[in-house]
Short mmCIF file of N, CA and C in Angstrom, two decimals:
data_model
loop_
_atom_site.label_atom_id
_atom_site.label_comp_id
_atom_site.label_asym_id
_atom_site.label_seq_id
_atom_site.Cartn_x
_atom_site.Cartn_y
_atom_site.Cartn_z
N SER A 247 30.07 223.12 25.28
CA SER A 247 28.75 222.47 24.69
C SER A 247 28.01 223.39 23.80
N ALA A 248 27.05 222.84 23.06
CA ALA A 248 26.20 223.63 22.05
C ALA A 248 25.54 224.80 22.63
N ILE A 249 24.90 224.63 23.93
CA ILE A 249 24.26 225.79 24.53
C ILE A 249 25.15 226.99 24.85
N PHE A 250 26.44 226.57 25.32
CA PHE A 250 27.48 227.64 25.47
C PHE A 250 27.52 228.58 24.23
N TYR A 251 27.87 228.00 23.12
CA TYR A 251 27.90 228.66 21.94
C TYR A 251 26.75 229.51 21.44
N PHE A 252 25.64 228.85 21.66
CA PHE A 252 24.23 229.57 21.15
C PHE A 252 23.96 230.68 22.32
N GLN A 253 24.42 230.43 23.46
CA GLN A 253 24.30 231.77 24.35
C GLN A 253 25.25 232.88 24.05
N LYS A 254 26.31 232.38 23.58
CA LYS A 254 27.30 233.60 23.12
C LYS A 254 26.77 234.16 21.92
N ALA A 255 26.10 233.48 21.04
CA ALA A 255 25.51 234.03 19.91
C ALA A 255 24.29 234.99 20.18
N LEU A 256 23.57 234.35 21.26
CA LEU A 256 22.57 235.37 21.66
C LEU A 256 22.99 236.63 22.38
N LYS A 257 23.98 236.58 23.06
CA LYS A 257 24.48 237.80 23.67
C LYS A 257 25.08 238.71 22.62
N ILE A 258 25.82 238.35 21.64
CA ILE A 258 26.14 239.16 20.75
C ILE A 258 25.07 239.69 19.83
N ASN A 259 24.11 238.95 19.51
CA ASN A 259 22.94 239.61 18.81
C ASN A 259 22.15 240.60 19.69
N GLU A 260 22.06 240.19 21.05
CA GLU A 260 21.40 241.37 21.85
C GLU A 260 22.31 242.63 21.97
N GLU A 261 23.75 242.36 22.00
CA GLU A 261 24.39 243.68 22.02
C GLU A 261 24.33 244.46 20.78
N VAL A 262 24.14 243.91 19.63
CA VAL A 262 24.07 244.53 18.35
C VAL A 262 22.69 244.96 17.90
N GLY A 263 21.68 244.45 18.76
CA GLY A 263 20.16 244.76 18.44
C GLY A 263 19.78 243.91 17.28
N HIS A 264 20.14 242.72 17.01
CA HIS A 264 19.81 241.91 15.87
C HIS A 264 18.76 241.06 16.34
N LEU A 265 17.52 241.55 16.27
CA LEU A 265 16.30 240.53 16.76
C LEU A 265 16.12 239.20 16.35
N TRP A 266 16.23 239.09 14.88
CA TRP A 266 16.07 237.92 14.27
C TRP A 266 17.19 236.77 14.72
N GLY A 267 18.46 237.26 14.84
CA GLY A 267 19.47 236.59 15.46
C GLY A 267 19.40 236.13 16.91
N GLN A 268 18.63 236.97 17.76
CA GLN A 268 18.30 236.63 19.11
C GLN A 268 17.39 235.42 19.10
N ALA A 269 16.42 235.67 18.11
CA ALA A 269 15.23 234.64 18.15
C ALA A 269 15.81 233.21 17.68
N ALA A 270 16.65 233.40 16.66
CA ALA A 270 17.14 232.08 16.17
C ALA A 270 18.03 231.29 17.25
N ALA A 271 18.84 232.23 17.91
CA ALA A 271 19.61 231.60 18.96
C ALA A 271 18.83 231.08 19.94
N LEU A 272 17.65 231.73 20.57
CA LEU A 272 16.87 231.17 21.47
C LEU A 272 16.21 229.84 21.13
N ASN A 273 15.89 229.78 19.85
CA ASN A 273 15.30 228.53 19.30
C ASN A 273 16.28 227.54 19.36
N GLN A 274 17.32 227.87 19.05
CA GLN A 274 18.58 226.72 19.05
C GLN A 274 18.67 226.23 20.41
N ILE A 275 18.92 227.26 21.35
CA ILE A 275 18.99 226.81 22.86
C ILE A 275 17.99 226.03 23.27
N GLY A 276 16.73 226.42 22.93
CA GLY A 276 15.36 225.63 23.28
C GLY A 276 15.62 224.17 22.82
N ALA A 277 15.93 224.15 21.46
CA ALA A 277 16.08 222.71 20.93
C ALA A 277 17.03 221.86 21.76
N VAL A 278 18.20 222.39 22.09
CA VAL A 278 19.11 221.69 22.94
C VAL A 278 18.65 221.27 24.18
N GLN A 279 18.13 222.28 24.86
CA GLN A 279 17.31 221.82 26.15
C GLN A 279 16.30 220.99 25.90
N ASN A 280 15.68 220.91 24.96
CA ASN A 280 14.49 220.00 24.78
C ASN A 280 15.11 218.49 24.68
N LEU A 281 16.25 218.40 23.95
CA LEU A 281 16.93 217.10 23.74
C LEU A 281 17.49 216.84 25.17
N LYS A 282 17.96 217.63 25.84
CA LYS A 282 18.62 217.29 27.16
C LYS A 282 17.49 216.95 28.25
N ASP A 283 16.09 217.08 27.98
CA ASP A 283 15.03 216.83 28.88
C ASP A 283 14.92 218.03 29.73
N ASP A 284 15.41 219.09 29.54
CA ASP A 284 15.39 220.33 30.22
C ASP A 284 14.12 221.15 29.86
N TYR A 285 13.12 220.49 30.03
CA TYR A 285 11.71 220.97 29.39
C TYR A 285 11.34 222.23 29.76
N ASN A 286 11.44 222.58 31.18
CA ASN A 286 11.02 224.11 31.56
C ASN A 286 11.70 225.19 30.82
N ASN A 287 13.00 224.98 30.75
CA ASN A 287 13.87 225.89 30.20
C ASN A 287 13.82 226.19 28.60
N ALA A 288 13.56 224.93 28.05
CA ALA A 288 13.10 224.71 26.65
C ALA A 288 11.89 225.61 26.46
N ILE A 289 10.92 225.42 27.09
CA ILE A 289 9.66 226.31 26.93
C ILE A 289 10.00 227.67 26.97
N GLU A 290 10.75 227.96 28.13
CA GLU A 290 11.01 229.47 28.20
C GLU A 290 11.69 229.93 27.00
N SER A 291 12.60 229.29 26.54
CA SER A 291 13.58 229.78 25.37
C SER A 291 12.63 229.87 24.19
N PHE A 292 11.87 228.99 23.95
CA PHE A 292 10.98 228.95 22.89
C PHE A 292 9.83 230.02 22.84
N GLN A 293 9.48 230.29 24.25
CA GLN A 293 8.56 231.40 24.35
C GLN A 293 9.11 232.68 24.11
N GLN A 294 10.52 233.09 24.65
CA GLN A 294 11.21 234.18 24.33
C GLN A 294 11.30 234.37 22.85
N ALA A 295 11.70 233.21 22.29
CA ALA A 295 11.76 233.52 20.62
C ALA A 295 10.53 233.74 20.08
N SER A 296 9.40 233.18 20.60
CA SER A 296 8.08 233.67 20.10
C SER A 296 7.73 234.93 20.20
N ASP A 297 8.22 235.41 21.36
CA ASP A 297 7.80 236.92 21.60
C ASP A 297 8.49 237.90 20.60
N ILE A 298 9.74 237.46 20.29
CA ILE A 298 10.72 238.47 19.50
C ILE A 298 10.01 238.15 18.15
N PHE A 299 9.77 237.01 17.63
CA PHE A 299 9.19 236.81 16.30
C PHE A 299 7.87 237.55 16.12
N LYS A 300 7.17 237.49 17.07
CA LYS A 300 5.73 238.34 17.17
C LYS A 300 6.08 239.87 17.06
N LYS A 301 6.95 240.30 17.80
CA LYS A 301 7.42 241.59 17.89
C LYS A 301 7.78 241.91 16.23
N MET A 302 8.53 241.27 15.74
CA MET A 302 9.16 241.43 14.39
C MET A 302 8.04 241.14 13.21
N LYS A 303 6.94 240.77 13.66
CA LYS A 303 5.78 240.22 12.67
C LYS A 303 6.20 239.12 11.75
N ASP A 304 7.25 238.28 12.37
CA ASP A 304 7.78 237.19 11.40
C ASP A 304 6.86 235.90 11.83
N SER A 305 5.89 235.52 10.95
CA SER A 305 4.94 234.71 11.15
C SER A 305 5.59 233.20 11.04
N LEU A 306 6.59 233.15 10.19
CA LEU A 306 7.11 231.74 10.04
C LEU A 306 8.03 231.35 11.06
N GLY A 307 8.70 232.34 11.82
CA GLY A 307 9.59 231.94 12.88
C GLY A 307 8.60 231.88 14.23
N LEU A 308 7.50 232.74 14.26
CA LEU A 308 6.65 232.46 15.27
C LEU A 308 5.90 231.13 15.14
N GLY A 309 5.60 230.73 13.99
CA GLY A 309 4.95 229.42 13.84
C GLY A 309 5.84 228.39 14.41
N LYS A 310 7.01 228.49 13.90
CA LYS A 310 8.02 227.26 14.24
C LYS A 310 8.34 227.41 15.75
N SER A 311 8.35 228.35 16.44
CA SER A 311 8.58 228.64 17.97
C SER A 311 7.41 227.90 18.62
N ILE A 312 6.19 228.21 18.14
CA ILE A 312 4.82 227.76 18.77
C ILE A 312 4.83 226.30 18.78
N GLN A 313 5.19 225.81 17.42
CA GLN A 313 5.23 224.42 17.17
C GLN A 313 6.33 223.51 18.10
N ASN A 314 7.35 224.37 18.30
CA ASN A 314 8.55 223.69 19.17
C ASN A 314 7.91 223.66 20.54
N ILE A 315 7.13 224.55 21.21
CA ILE A 315 6.53 224.54 22.43
C ILE A 315 5.53 223.19 22.34
N GLY A 316 4.82 223.18 21.32
CA GLY A 316 3.93 221.97 21.25
C GLY A 316 4.84 220.57 21.53
N LEU A 317 5.86 220.68 20.80
CA LEU A 317 6.83 219.45 20.87
C LEU A 317 7.34 219.24 22.17
N VAL A 318 7.61 220.27 22.94
CA VAL A 318 8.17 219.96 24.53
C VAL A 318 6.99 219.52 25.13
N TYR A 319 5.78 220.06 25.07
CA TYR A 319 4.71 219.58 25.92
C TYR A 319 4.32 218.03 25.45
N SER A 320 4.52 217.79 24.09
CA SER A 320 4.26 216.44 23.98
C SER A 320 5.18 215.50 24.71
N ARG A 321 6.67 215.83 24.64
CA ARG A 321 7.61 214.98 25.19
C ARG A 321 7.38 214.84 26.64
N MET A 322 6.67 216.12 27.33
CA MET A 322 6.27 215.90 28.88
C MET A 322 5.10 215.23 29.03
N SER A 323 4.46 214.63 28.05
CA SER A 323 3.18 213.95 27.95
C SER A 323 2.16 214.82 28.51
N TYR A 324 2.19 215.98 28.28
CA TYR A 324 1.07 217.09 28.56
C TYR A 324 0.40 217.29 27.14
N HIS A 325 -0.33 216.12 26.92
CA HIS A 325 -0.87 216.08 25.51
C HIS A 325 -2.03 217.13 25.11
N LYS A 326 -2.72 217.51 26.06
CA LYS A 326 -3.80 218.74 25.75
C LYS A 326 -3.04 219.81 25.57
N LYS A 327 -2.22 220.29 26.29
CA LYS A 327 -1.42 221.52 26.07
C LYS A 327 -0.61 221.50 24.76
N ALA A 328 -0.01 220.18 24.41
CA ALA A 328 0.62 220.40 23.18
C ALA A 328 -0.17 220.45 21.98
N VAL A 329 -1.36 219.74 21.96
CA VAL A 329 -2.34 219.96 20.97
C VAL A 329 -2.81 221.35 20.73
N GLU A 330 -2.97 222.05 22.09
CA GLU A 330 -3.26 223.51 21.80
C GLU A 330 -2.16 224.24 21.05
N TYR A 331 -0.99 224.08 21.34
CA TYR A 331 0.26 224.82 20.64
C TYR A 331 0.25 224.47 19.29
N TYR A 332 0.14 223.10 18.93
CA TYR A 332 0.04 222.60 17.49
C TYR A 332 -1.21 223.42 16.79
N LEU A 333 -2.23 223.41 17.35
CA LEU A 333 -3.39 224.17 16.58
C LEU A 333 -2.96 225.63 16.43
N GLU A 334 -2.46 226.20 17.45
CA GLU A 334 -1.98 227.61 17.25
C GLU A 334 -1.03 227.84 15.98
N ALA A 335 -0.12 226.86 16.03
CA ALA A 335 0.92 226.93 14.86
C ALA A 335 0.11 226.75 13.61
N ILE A 336 -0.78 225.82 13.63
CA ILE A 336 -1.50 225.51 12.31
C ILE A 336 -2.20 226.90 11.79
N LYS A 337 -2.87 227.43 12.72
CA LYS A 337 -3.37 229.01 12.13
C LYS A 337 -2.51 229.82 11.74
N ILE A 338 -1.37 229.75 12.34
CA ILE A 338 -0.05 230.73 11.76
C ILE A 338 0.18 230.28 10.27
N TYR A 339 0.65 229.06 10.31
CA TYR A 339 1.14 228.48 9.23
C TYR A 339 0.10 228.68 8.08
N GLU A 340 -1.28 228.40 8.40
CA GLU A 340 -2.23 228.59 7.22
C GLU A 340 -2.26 229.98 6.68
N GLU A 341 -2.19 230.93 7.69
CA GLU A 341 -2.22 232.34 7.21
C GLU A 341 -1.13 232.85 6.19
N ILE A 342 -0.04 232.07 6.38
CA ILE A 342 1.25 232.38 5.50
C ILE A 342 1.49 231.18 4.29
N HIS A 343 0.41 230.34 4.25
CA HIS A 343 0.45 229.35 3.35
C HIS A 343 1.65 228.41 3.41
N ASN A 344 1.99 228.13 4.72
CA ASN A 344 3.11 227.34 4.73
C ASN A 344 2.81 225.86 5.02
N THR A 345 2.65 225.03 3.68
CA THR A 345 2.11 223.59 3.82
C THR A 345 2.90 222.79 4.65
N GLU A 346 4.16 222.78 4.74
CA GLU A 346 5.06 222.01 5.57
C GLU A 346 4.69 222.10 7.09
N GLY A 347 4.55 223.33 7.56
CA GLY A 347 4.20 223.49 8.76
C GLY A 347 2.94 222.98 9.25
N VAL A 348 1.88 223.19 8.33
CA VAL A 348 0.57 222.64 8.70
C VAL A 348 0.68 221.01 8.75
N ALA A 349 1.19 220.59 7.74
CA ALA A 349 1.37 219.06 7.68
C ALA A 349 1.97 218.57 8.95
N ARG A 350 3.10 219.21 9.25
CA ARG A 350 3.73 218.52 10.42
C ARG A 350 3.04 218.68 11.74
N SER A 351 2.32 219.61 11.94
CA SER A 351 1.54 220.02 13.00
C SER A 351 0.36 219.14 13.12
N TYR A 352 -0.25 218.90 11.94
CA TYR A 352 -1.46 217.85 11.84
C TYR A 352 -0.86 216.62 12.35
N PHE A 353 0.14 216.11 11.68
CA PHE A 353 0.79 214.85 11.92
C PHE A 353 0.99 214.64 13.46
N SER A 354 1.66 215.60 14.06
CA SER A 354 1.93 215.66 15.47
C SER A 354 0.82 215.43 16.20
N ILE A 355 -0.29 216.14 15.94
CA ILE A 355 -1.55 215.90 16.63
C ILE A 355 -2.09 214.55 16.55
N GLY A 356 -2.04 213.80 15.33
CA GLY A 356 -2.34 212.46 15.17
C GLY A 356 -1.61 211.42 15.85
N VAL A 357 -0.38 211.68 16.07
CA VAL A 357 0.54 210.92 16.85
C VAL A 357 0.21 211.03 18.31
N ILE A 358 -0.17 212.29 18.87
CA ILE A 358 -0.71 212.34 20.30
C ILE A 358 -1.87 211.71 20.48
N LEU A 359 -2.82 211.88 19.55
CA LEU A 359 -4.10 211.06 19.77
C LEU A 359 -4.04 209.63 19.64
N ASN A 360 -3.04 209.14 18.95
CA ASN A 360 -2.82 207.74 18.85
C ASN A 360 -2.46 207.24 20.27
N LYS A 361 -1.42 207.94 20.64
CA LYS A 361 -0.74 207.53 21.98
C LYS A 361 -1.97 207.58 23.17
N GLN A 362 -2.98 208.45 22.99
CA GLN A 362 -4.09 208.55 23.94
C GLN A 362 -5.32 207.48 23.62
N LYS A 363 -5.16 206.79 22.48
CA LYS A 363 -6.04 205.76 22.06
C LYS A 363 -7.47 206.43 21.57
N GLU A 364 -7.18 207.59 21.09
CA GLU A 364 -8.19 208.35 20.50
C GLU A 364 -8.16 208.12 18.97
N TYR A 365 -8.30 206.87 18.59
CA TYR A 365 -7.97 206.49 17.18
C TYR A 365 -8.73 207.20 15.90
N TYR A 366 -10.10 207.35 16.24
CA TYR A 366 -10.90 207.94 15.22
C TYR A 366 -10.49 209.43 15.02
N THR A 367 -10.38 210.21 16.15
CA THR A 367 -9.87 211.50 15.87
C THR A 367 -8.33 211.57 15.53
N ALA A 368 -7.47 210.60 15.81
CA ALA A 368 -6.15 210.52 15.28
C ALA A 368 -6.26 210.38 13.76
N LEU A 369 -7.21 209.63 13.39
CA LEU A 369 -7.28 209.57 11.95
C LEU A 369 -7.78 210.71 11.18
N GLU A 370 -8.70 211.53 11.75
CA GLU A 370 -8.90 212.78 11.21
C GLU A 370 -7.74 213.58 10.98
N TYR A 371 -6.93 213.82 11.95
CA TYR A 371 -5.75 214.65 11.89
C TYR A 371 -4.72 214.01 10.84
N LEU A 372 -4.60 212.77 10.93
CA LEU A 372 -3.70 212.27 9.99
C LEU A 372 -4.11 212.34 8.42
N ASN A 373 -5.40 212.36 8.24
CA ASN A 373 -6.03 212.39 7.02
C ASN A 373 -5.87 213.80 6.61
N LEU A 374 -5.92 214.87 7.54
CA LEU A 374 -5.72 216.22 7.13
C LEU A 374 -4.21 216.45 6.72
N ALA A 375 -3.17 215.78 7.29
CA ALA A 375 -1.84 215.82 7.03
C ALA A 375 -1.52 215.24 5.69
N PHE A 376 -2.09 213.94 5.23
CA PHE A 376 -1.71 213.35 4.29
C PHE A 376 -1.63 214.11 2.97
N PRO A 377 -2.55 214.70 2.52
CA PRO A 377 -2.41 215.45 1.21
C PRO A 377 -1.51 216.53 1.31
N LYS A 378 -1.28 217.04 2.35
CA LYS A 378 -0.35 218.25 2.44
C LYS A 378 1.16 217.65 2.58
N VAL A 379 1.28 216.51 3.03
CA VAL A 379 2.61 215.67 2.96
C VAL A 379 2.95 215.39 1.63
N LYS A 380 1.93 215.03 0.93
CA LYS A 380 2.13 214.55 -0.61
C LYS A 380 2.52 215.70 -1.36
N GLU A 381 1.81 216.94 -0.99
CA GLU A 381 2.11 218.06 -1.86
C GLU A 381 3.56 218.44 -1.60
N ILE A 382 4.29 218.32 -0.26
CA ILE A 382 5.53 218.86 -0.16
C ILE A 382 6.52 217.79 -0.48
N ASP A 383 5.98 216.51 -0.84
CA ASP A 383 6.82 215.36 -1.24
C ASP A 383 8.02 215.09 -0.36
N ASP A 384 7.57 214.80 0.94
CA ASP A 384 8.41 214.59 1.94
C ASP A 384 8.31 212.96 2.22
N LYS A 385 9.14 212.17 1.62
CA LYS A 385 8.93 210.73 1.58
C LYS A 385 8.89 210.23 3.07
N SER A 386 9.88 210.62 3.84
CA SER A 386 10.10 210.19 5.13
C SER A 386 8.78 210.49 6.10
N LEU A 387 8.20 211.79 5.92
CA LEU A 387 7.14 212.13 6.61
C LEU A 387 5.97 211.43 6.20
N LEU A 388 5.80 211.12 4.92
CA LEU A 388 4.74 210.41 4.30
C LEU A 388 4.64 208.93 4.75
N SER A 389 5.82 208.36 5.14
CA SER A 389 5.91 207.15 5.61
C SER A 389 5.44 207.05 7.00
N ALA A 390 5.82 208.01 7.74
CA ALA A 390 5.55 208.25 9.16
C ALA A 390 3.89 208.37 9.25
N VAL A 391 3.26 209.25 8.29
CA VAL A 391 1.89 209.33 8.55
C VAL A 391 1.08 208.11 8.02
N LEU A 392 1.52 207.45 7.13
CA LEU A 392 1.00 205.99 6.77
C LEU A 392 1.26 205.04 8.01
N LYS A 393 2.34 204.97 8.63
CA LYS A 393 2.66 204.01 9.74
C LYS A 393 1.47 204.43 10.91
N ASN A 394 1.31 205.77 11.11
CA ASN A 394 0.50 206.14 12.22
C ASN A 394 -0.99 205.67 11.92
N LYS A 395 -1.42 205.95 10.58
CA LYS A 395 -2.73 205.58 10.22
C LYS A 395 -2.85 203.98 10.53
N GLY A 396 -1.80 203.26 10.27
CA GLY A 396 -1.76 201.84 10.49
C GLY A 396 -2.03 201.66 11.99
N ILE A 397 -1.27 202.42 12.69
CA ILE A 397 -1.51 202.20 14.14
C ILE A 397 -2.85 202.49 14.64
N SER A 398 -3.54 203.62 14.10
CA SER A 398 -4.95 204.09 14.47
C SER A 398 -5.80 202.81 14.02
N TYR A 399 -5.67 202.20 12.73
CA TYR A 399 -6.54 201.13 12.28
C TYR A 399 -6.31 199.91 13.06
N ARG A 400 -5.10 199.59 13.64
CA ARG A 400 -4.87 198.50 14.42
C ARG A 400 -5.74 198.56 15.80
N GLY A 401 -5.54 199.83 16.38
CA GLY A 401 -6.15 200.17 17.59
C GLY A 401 -7.75 200.14 17.54
N LEU A 402 -8.13 200.34 16.08
CA LEU A 402 -9.69 200.21 15.90
C LEU A 402 -10.00 198.69 15.46
N LYS A 403 -9.06 197.76 15.69
CA LYS A 403 -9.15 196.32 15.27
C LYS A 403 -9.59 196.17 13.74
N ASP A 404 -9.10 196.98 13.04
CA ASP A 404 -9.26 196.79 11.59
C ASP A 404 -7.94 196.51 10.97
N TYR A 405 -7.63 195.11 11.31
CA TYR A 405 -6.25 194.78 10.93
C TYR A 405 -5.88 194.73 9.58
N SER A 406 -6.85 194.47 8.67
CA SER A 406 -6.54 194.46 7.36
C SER A 406 -6.10 195.87 6.79
N LYS A 407 -6.87 196.84 7.17
CA LYS A 407 -6.42 198.23 6.79
C LYS A 407 -5.15 198.62 7.35
N ALA A 408 -4.89 198.30 8.68
CA ALA A 408 -3.63 198.40 9.45
C ALA A 408 -2.44 197.95 8.74
N LEU A 409 -2.56 196.66 8.24
CA LEU A 409 -1.49 196.01 7.50
C LEU A 409 -1.26 196.66 6.10
N ASN A 410 -2.27 197.19 5.52
CA ASN A 410 -2.07 197.97 4.10
C ASN A 410 -1.25 199.30 4.37
N TYR A 411 -1.66 199.92 5.50
CA TYR A 411 -0.99 201.20 5.72
C TYR A 411 0.62 200.81 6.21
N PHE A 412 0.77 199.91 6.95
CA PHE A 412 2.07 199.58 7.31
C PHE A 412 2.88 199.19 6.08
N GLN A 413 2.35 198.39 5.16
CA GLN A 413 3.08 197.86 3.94
C GLN A 413 3.23 199.16 3.05
N GLU A 414 2.48 199.97 3.13
CA GLU A 414 2.74 201.33 2.21
C GLU A 414 3.77 202.12 2.93
N ALA A 415 3.72 202.23 4.16
CA ALA A 415 4.79 203.05 4.94
C ALA A 415 5.98 202.51 4.63
N LEU A 416 6.26 201.11 4.69
CA LEU A 416 7.55 200.29 4.26
C LEU A 416 7.93 200.56 2.96
N GLU A 417 7.06 200.67 2.02
CA GLU A 417 7.53 200.97 0.74
C GLU A 417 8.01 202.27 0.50
N TYR A 418 7.64 203.49 1.09
CA TYR A 418 8.21 204.64 0.96
C TYR A 418 9.53 204.77 1.74
N LYS A 419 9.78 203.71 2.75
CA LYS A 419 11.13 203.80 3.51
C LYS A 419 12.14 203.13 2.73
N LYS A 420 11.80 201.94 1.93
CA LYS A 420 12.69 201.09 1.17
C LYS A 420 13.67 202.05 0.30
N GLY A 421 15.08 201.73 0.42
CA GLY A 421 16.05 202.46 -0.29
C GLY A 421 16.26 203.75 0.39
N SER A 422 15.73 204.11 1.56
CA SER A 422 16.26 205.03 2.28
C SER A 422 17.48 204.88 3.18
N ASN A 423 17.74 203.63 3.26
CA ASN A 423 18.81 203.13 4.26
C ASN A 423 18.58 203.59 5.75
N ASN A 424 17.31 203.85 5.95
CA ASN A 424 16.99 204.10 7.41
C ASN A 424 16.44 202.72 8.04
N ASN A 425 17.30 201.87 8.59
CA ASN A 425 17.01 200.53 8.84
C ASN A 425 16.33 200.64 10.32
N LYS A 426 16.49 201.49 11.02
CA LYS A 426 15.67 201.66 12.18
C LYS A 426 14.26 201.76 12.02
N THR A 427 13.96 202.73 11.36
CA THR A 427 12.45 202.96 10.94
C THR A 427 11.88 201.83 10.38
N MET A 428 12.60 201.16 9.30
CA MET A 428 12.04 200.07 8.72
C MET A 428 11.91 198.93 9.77
N ALA A 429 12.62 198.74 10.82
CA ALA A 429 12.48 197.81 11.68
C ALA A 429 11.27 197.89 12.43
N LEU A 430 11.12 199.24 12.78
CA LEU A 430 9.88 199.62 13.66
C LEU A 430 8.54 199.32 12.78
N ILE A 431 8.57 199.62 11.52
CA ILE A 431 7.53 199.42 10.74
C ILE A 431 7.19 197.85 10.60
N GLN A 432 8.38 197.12 10.56
CA GLN A 432 8.28 195.60 10.51
C GLN A 432 7.68 195.05 11.83
N SER A 433 8.03 195.81 12.96
CA SER A 433 7.58 195.34 14.39
C SER A 433 6.07 195.57 14.27
N ASP A 434 5.66 196.86 13.85
CA ASP A 434 4.14 197.17 13.82
C ASP A 434 3.34 196.16 13.07
N ILE A 435 4.02 195.58 11.82
CA ILE A 435 3.36 194.45 11.11
C ILE A 435 3.25 193.35 12.04
N GLY A 436 4.36 192.96 12.59
CA GLY A 436 4.23 191.90 13.63
C GLY A 436 3.38 191.77 14.71
N ILE A 437 3.20 193.01 15.37
CA ILE A 437 2.43 193.20 16.32
C ILE A 437 0.70 193.09 15.83
N THR A 438 0.68 193.53 14.68
CA THR A 438 -0.58 193.46 14.16
C THR A 438 -1.20 192.09 13.71
N TYR A 439 -0.30 191.22 13.39
CA TYR A 439 -0.48 189.65 13.09
C TYR A 439 -0.72 188.95 14.39
N TYR A 440 -0.03 189.59 15.53
CA TYR A 440 -0.07 188.86 16.77
C TYR A 440 -1.51 188.94 17.45
#
């Protein structure tokens, strides 16, 4: 399994004292654990990676590890804890001018707030994410931000704005051959009309 090989890589990196390799292996182990719903171990792996990145003064690695912990807490539906970690990641990313990390973290907070039906606050974070996503020119993430803005407006019963954002999200997805995402956006449009 993937974890077996990442653990072998971790052991070798520990034996030779290669800190970055250890942290990278721990992040990979955490990612697999997260995908397998082994949340507590995933958090532990990401935390160990964070500690190593902090020791190395590697802010980018630290930001990603912290962001990964936020992702695990989000998947566990510990939304408040997830937001805390995303905000911590944003601080780190802003210090090193990592626009992508900031954009993805703001977006993740917006998604969480939509799930909690805190639509106004969700829009605040999605609006913070939007210009940064445009700056990094990530069409897939831009479509996701627009889709989530549509969800926020639908929750606020502003159906016209919701439909506009869903249509705009769909435009960014056309030509991407991602039929699943396009179907989800179409479903959002249908729900809004319903």
